[in-house]
């Protein structure tokens, strides 16, 4: 009976030790999860605070980029117009030059007239 009582006491002690360990692990897990939750909440608060400022910066950057695109499109349009004008002038000058130059019989295809 003493051995049985000792065995029960050992079993009870082991069980109590296991339960204590499980509770300690559970408490540790809860503490870790609680810390993670608090950290996540703080991060959300910081992001909520920073969000309007970041959105304003993004809007400014987008507006600046749109303005730069408009300015570049205007420059491209102006340069395209200038190029078209220059080509027209060159074509007109070439036409005028061809009227003023005497045509050589060799160039006109009349080799018989040359002789």
PDB file of C-alpha atoms in Angstrom:
ATOM      1  CA  UNK A   1       0.000   0.000   0.000  1.00  0.00           C
ATOM      2  CA  UNK A   2       2.912   2.352   0.674  1.00  0.00           C
ATOM      3  CA  UNK A   3       4.333   1.557  -2.752  1.00  0.00           C
ATOM      4  CA  UNK A   4       0.951   2.186  -4.338  1.00  0.00           C
ATOM      5  CA  UNK A   5       0.696   5.462  -2.469  1.00  0.00           C
ATOM      6  CA  UNK A   6       4.224   6.416  -3.541  1.00  0.00           C
ATOM      7  CA  UNK A   7       3.397   5.486  -7.138  1.00  0.00           C
ATOM      8  CA  UNK A   8       0.289   7.635  -7.008  1.00  0.00           C
ATOM      9  CA  UNK A   9       2.290  10.496  -5.546  1.00  0.00           C
ATOM     10  CA  UNK A  10       4.917  10.184  -8.308  1.00  0.00           C
ATOM     11  CA  UNK A  11       2.200  10.025 -10.958  1.00  0.00           C
ATOM     12  CA  UNK A  12       0.467  13.021  -9.379  1.00  0.00           C
ATOM     13  CA  UNK A  13       3.746  14.923  -9.305  1.00  0.00           C
ATOM     14  CA  UNK A  14       4.479  14.111 -12.954  1.00  0.00           C
ATOM     15  CA  UNK A  15       0.964  15.107 -13.928  1.00  0.00           C
ATOM     16  CA  UNK A  16       1.238  18.317 -11.937  1.00  0.00           C
ATOM     17  CA  UNK A  17       4.631  19.014 -13.552  1.00  0.00           C
ATOM     18  CA  UNK A  18       3.230  18.441 -17.040  1.00  0.00           C
ATOM     19  CA  UNK A  19       0.222  20.642 -16.318  1.00  0.00           C
ATOM     20  CA  UNK A  20       2.489  23.361 -14.943  1.00  0.00           C
ATOM     21  CA  UNK A  21       4.713  23.154 -18.032  1.00  0.00           C
ATOM     22  CA  UNK A  22       1.693  23.280 -20.368  1.00  0.00           C
ATOM     23  CA  UNK A  23       0.285  26.286 -18.512  1.00  0.00           C
ATOM     24  CA  UNK A  24       3.666  28.006 -18.624  1.00  0.00           C
ATOM     25  CA  UNK A  25       3.958  27.356 -22.375  1.00  0.00           C
ATOM     26  CA  UNK A  26       0.386  28.524 -22.873  1.00  0.00           C
ATOM     27  CA  UNK A  27       1.062  31.690 -20.865  1.00  0.00           C
ATOM     28  CA  UNK A  28       4.241  32.282 -22.855  1.00  0.00           C
ATOM     29  CA  UNK A  29       2.345  31.802 -26.105  1.00  0.00           C
ATOM     30  CA  UNK A  30      -0.389  34.197 -24.956  1.00  0.00           C
ATOM     31  CA  UNK A  31       2.206  36.770 -23.957  1.00  0.00           C
ATOM     32  CA  UNK A  32       3.965  36.450 -27.320  1.00  0.00           C
ATOM     33  CA  UNK A  33       0.658  36.735 -29.188  1.00  0.00           C
ATOM     34  CA  UNK A  34      -0.321  39.712 -27.056  1.00  0.00           C
ATOM     35  CA  UNK A  35       2.979  41.421 -27.861  1.00  0.00           C
ATOM     36  CA  UNK A  36       2.512  40.692 -31.586  1.00  0.00           C
ATOM     37  CA  UNK A  37      -1.009  42.128 -31.404  1.00  0.00           C
ATOM     38  CA  UNK A  38       0.185  45.301 -29.667  1.00  0.00           C
ATOM     39  CA  UNK A  39       3.000  45.653 -32.198  1.00  0.00           C
ATOM     40  CA  UNK A  40       0.578  45.219 -35.112  1.00  0.00           C
ATOM     41  CA  UNK A  41      -1.784  47.801 -33.596  1.00  0.00           C
ATOM     42  CA  UNK A  42       1.059  50.296 -33.189  1.00  0.00           C
ATOM     43  CA  UNK A  43       2.163  49.699 -36.783  1.00  0.00           C
ATOM     44  CA  UNK A  44      -1.404  50.322 -37.964  1.00  0.00           C
ATOM     45  CA  UNK A  45      -1.516  53.551 -35.971  1.00  0.00           C
ATOM     46  CA  UNK A  46       1.746  54.718 -37.506  1.00  0.00           C
ATOM     47  CA  UNK A  47       0.536  53.796 -40.995  1.00  0.00           C
ATOM     48  CA  UNK A  48      -2.775  55.550 -40.399  1.00  0.00           C
ATOM     49  CA  UNK A  49      -0.830  58.645 -39.326  1.00  0.00           C
ATOM     50  CA  UNK A  50       1.563  58.467 -42.302  1.00  0.00           C
ATOM     51  CA  UNK A  51      -1.032  57.541 -44.935  1.00  0.00           C
ATOM     52  CA  UNK A  52      -2.401  61.065 -45.616  1.00  0.00           C
ATOM     53  CA  UNK A  53       1.103  62.511 -45.950  1.00  0.00           C
ATOM     54  CA  UNK A  54       2.179  59.704 -48.288  1.00  0.00           C
ATOM     55  CA  UNK A  55      -0.999  60.041 -50.342  1.00  0.00           C
ATOM     56  CA  UNK A  56      -0.392  63.796 -50.666  1.00  0.00           C
ATOM     57  CA  UNK A  57       3.179  63.164 -51.820  1.00  0.00           C
ATOM     58  CA  UNK A  58       1.921  60.632 -54.362  1.00  0.00           C
ATOM     59  CA  UNK A  59      -0.699  63.067 -55.656  1.00  0.00           C
ATOM     60  CA  UNK A  60       1.957  65.792 -55.979  1.00  0.00           C
ATOM     61  CA  UNK A  61       4.296  63.436 -57.841  1.00  0.00           C
ATOM     62  CA  UNK A  62       1.496  62.386 -60.190  1.00  0.00           C
ATOM     63  CA  UNK A  63       0.524  66.001 -60.871  1.00  0.00           C
ATOM     64  CA  UNK A  64       4.159  66.930 -61.536  1.00  0.00           C
ATOM     65  CA  UNK A  65       4.557  63.962 -63.909  1.00  0.00           C
ATOM     66  CA  UNK A  66       1.352  64.903 -65.750  1.00  0.00           C
ATOM     67  CA  UNK A  67       2.596  68.493 -66.127  1.00  0.00           C
ATOM     68  CA  UNK A  68       5.948  67.263 -67.449  1.00  0.00           C
ATOM     69  CA  UNK A  69       4.150  64.991 -69.945  1.00  0.00           C
ATOM     70  CA  UNK A  70       2.033  67.939 -71.136  1.00  0.00           C
ATOM     71  CA  UNK A  71       5.131  70.120 -71.508  1.00  0.00           C
ATOM     72  CA  UNK A  72       6.957  67.390 -73.435  1.00  0.00           C
ATOM     73  CA  UNK A  73       3.939  66.809 -75.676  1.00  0.00           C
ATOM     74  CA  UNK A  74       3.842  70.539 -76.402  1.00  0.00           C
ATOM     75  CA  UNK A  75       7.568  70.532 -77.244  1.00  0.00           C
ATOM     76  CA  UNK A  76       7.135  67.511 -79.532  1.00  0.00           C
ATOM     77  CA  UNK A  77       4.224  69.222 -81.279  1.00  0.00           C
ATOM     78  CA  UNK A  78       6.216  72.431 -81.707  1.00  0.00           C
ATOM     79  CA  UNK A  79       9.259  70.561 -83.030  1.00  0.00           C
ATOM     80  CA  UNK A  80       7.064  68.548 -85.394  1.00  0.00           C
ATOM     81  CA  UNK A  81       5.586  71.788 -86.739  1.00  0.00           C
ATOM     82  CA  UNK A  82       9.057  73.303 -87.135  1.00  0.00           C
ATOM     83  CA  UNK A  83      10.256  70.194 -88.960  1.00  0.00           C
ATOM     84  CA  UNK A  84       7.272  70.300 -91.312  1.00  0.00           C
ATOM     85  CA  UNK A  85       7.957  73.988 -91.996  1.00  0.00           C
ATOM     86  CA  UNK A  86      11.652  73.292 -92.630  1.00  0.00           C
ATOM     87  CA  UNK A  87      10.795  70.464 -95.020  1.00  0.00           C
ATOM     88  CA  UNK A  88       8.335  72.673 -96.882  1.00  0.00           C
ATOM     89  CA  UNK A  89      10.948  75.418 -97.156  1.00  0.00           C
ATOM     90  CA  UNK A  90      13.549  72.928 -98.382  1.00  0.00           C
ATOM     91  CA  UNK A  91      11.144  71.565-100.983  1.00  0.00           C
ATOM     92  CA  UNK A  92      10.272  75.085-102.109  1.00  0.00           C
ATOM     93  CA  UNK A  93      13.960  76.029-102.313  1.00  0.00           C
ATOM     94  CA  UNK A  94      14.740  72.897-104.286  1.00  0.00           C
ATOM     95  CA  UNK A  95      11.912  73.674-106.698  1.00  0.00           C
ATOM     96  CA  UNK A  96      13.103  77.262-107.056  1.00  0.00           C
ATOM     97  CA  UNK A  97      16.713  76.155-107.627  1.00  0.00           C
ATOM     98  CA  UNK A  98      15.677  73.699-110.288  1.00  0.00           C
ATOM     99  CA  UNK A  99      13.857  76.492-112.168  1.00  0.00           C
ATOM    100  CA  UNK A 100      16.876  78.785-112.058  1.00  0.00           C
ATOM    101  CA  UNK A 101      19.553  76.309-113.144  1.00  0.00           C
ATOM    102  CA  UNK A 102      20.079  75.753-116.841  1.00  0.00           C
ATOM    103  CA  UNK A 103      19.416  72.170-117.734  1.00  0.00           C
ATOM    104  CA  UNK A 104      22.365  70.430-119.287  1.00  0.00           C
ATOM    105  CA  UNK A 105      21.524  68.406-122.408  1.00  0.00           C
ATOM    106  CA  UNK A 106      23.257  65.452-120.751  1.00  0.00           C
ATOM    107  CA  UNK A 107      20.883  65.640-117.791  1.00  0.00           C
ATOM    108  CA  UNK A 108      17.775  66.229-119.839  1.00  0.00           C
ATOM    109  CA  UNK A 109      18.376  63.226-122.005  1.00  0.00           C
ATOM    110  CA  UNK A 110      18.915  65.272-125.212  1.00  0.00           C
ATOM    111  CA  UNK A 111      22.402  64.186-126.140  1.00  0.00           C
ATOM    112  CA  UNK A 112      21.744  64.843-129.839  1.00  0.00           C
ATOM    113  CA  UNK A 113      21.169  68.565-129.223  1.00  0.00           C
ATOM    114  CA  UNK A 114      24.506  68.829-127.487  1.00  0.00           C
ATOM    115  CA  UNK A 115      26.338  67.747-130.584  1.00  0.00           C
TER     116      UNK A 115
END
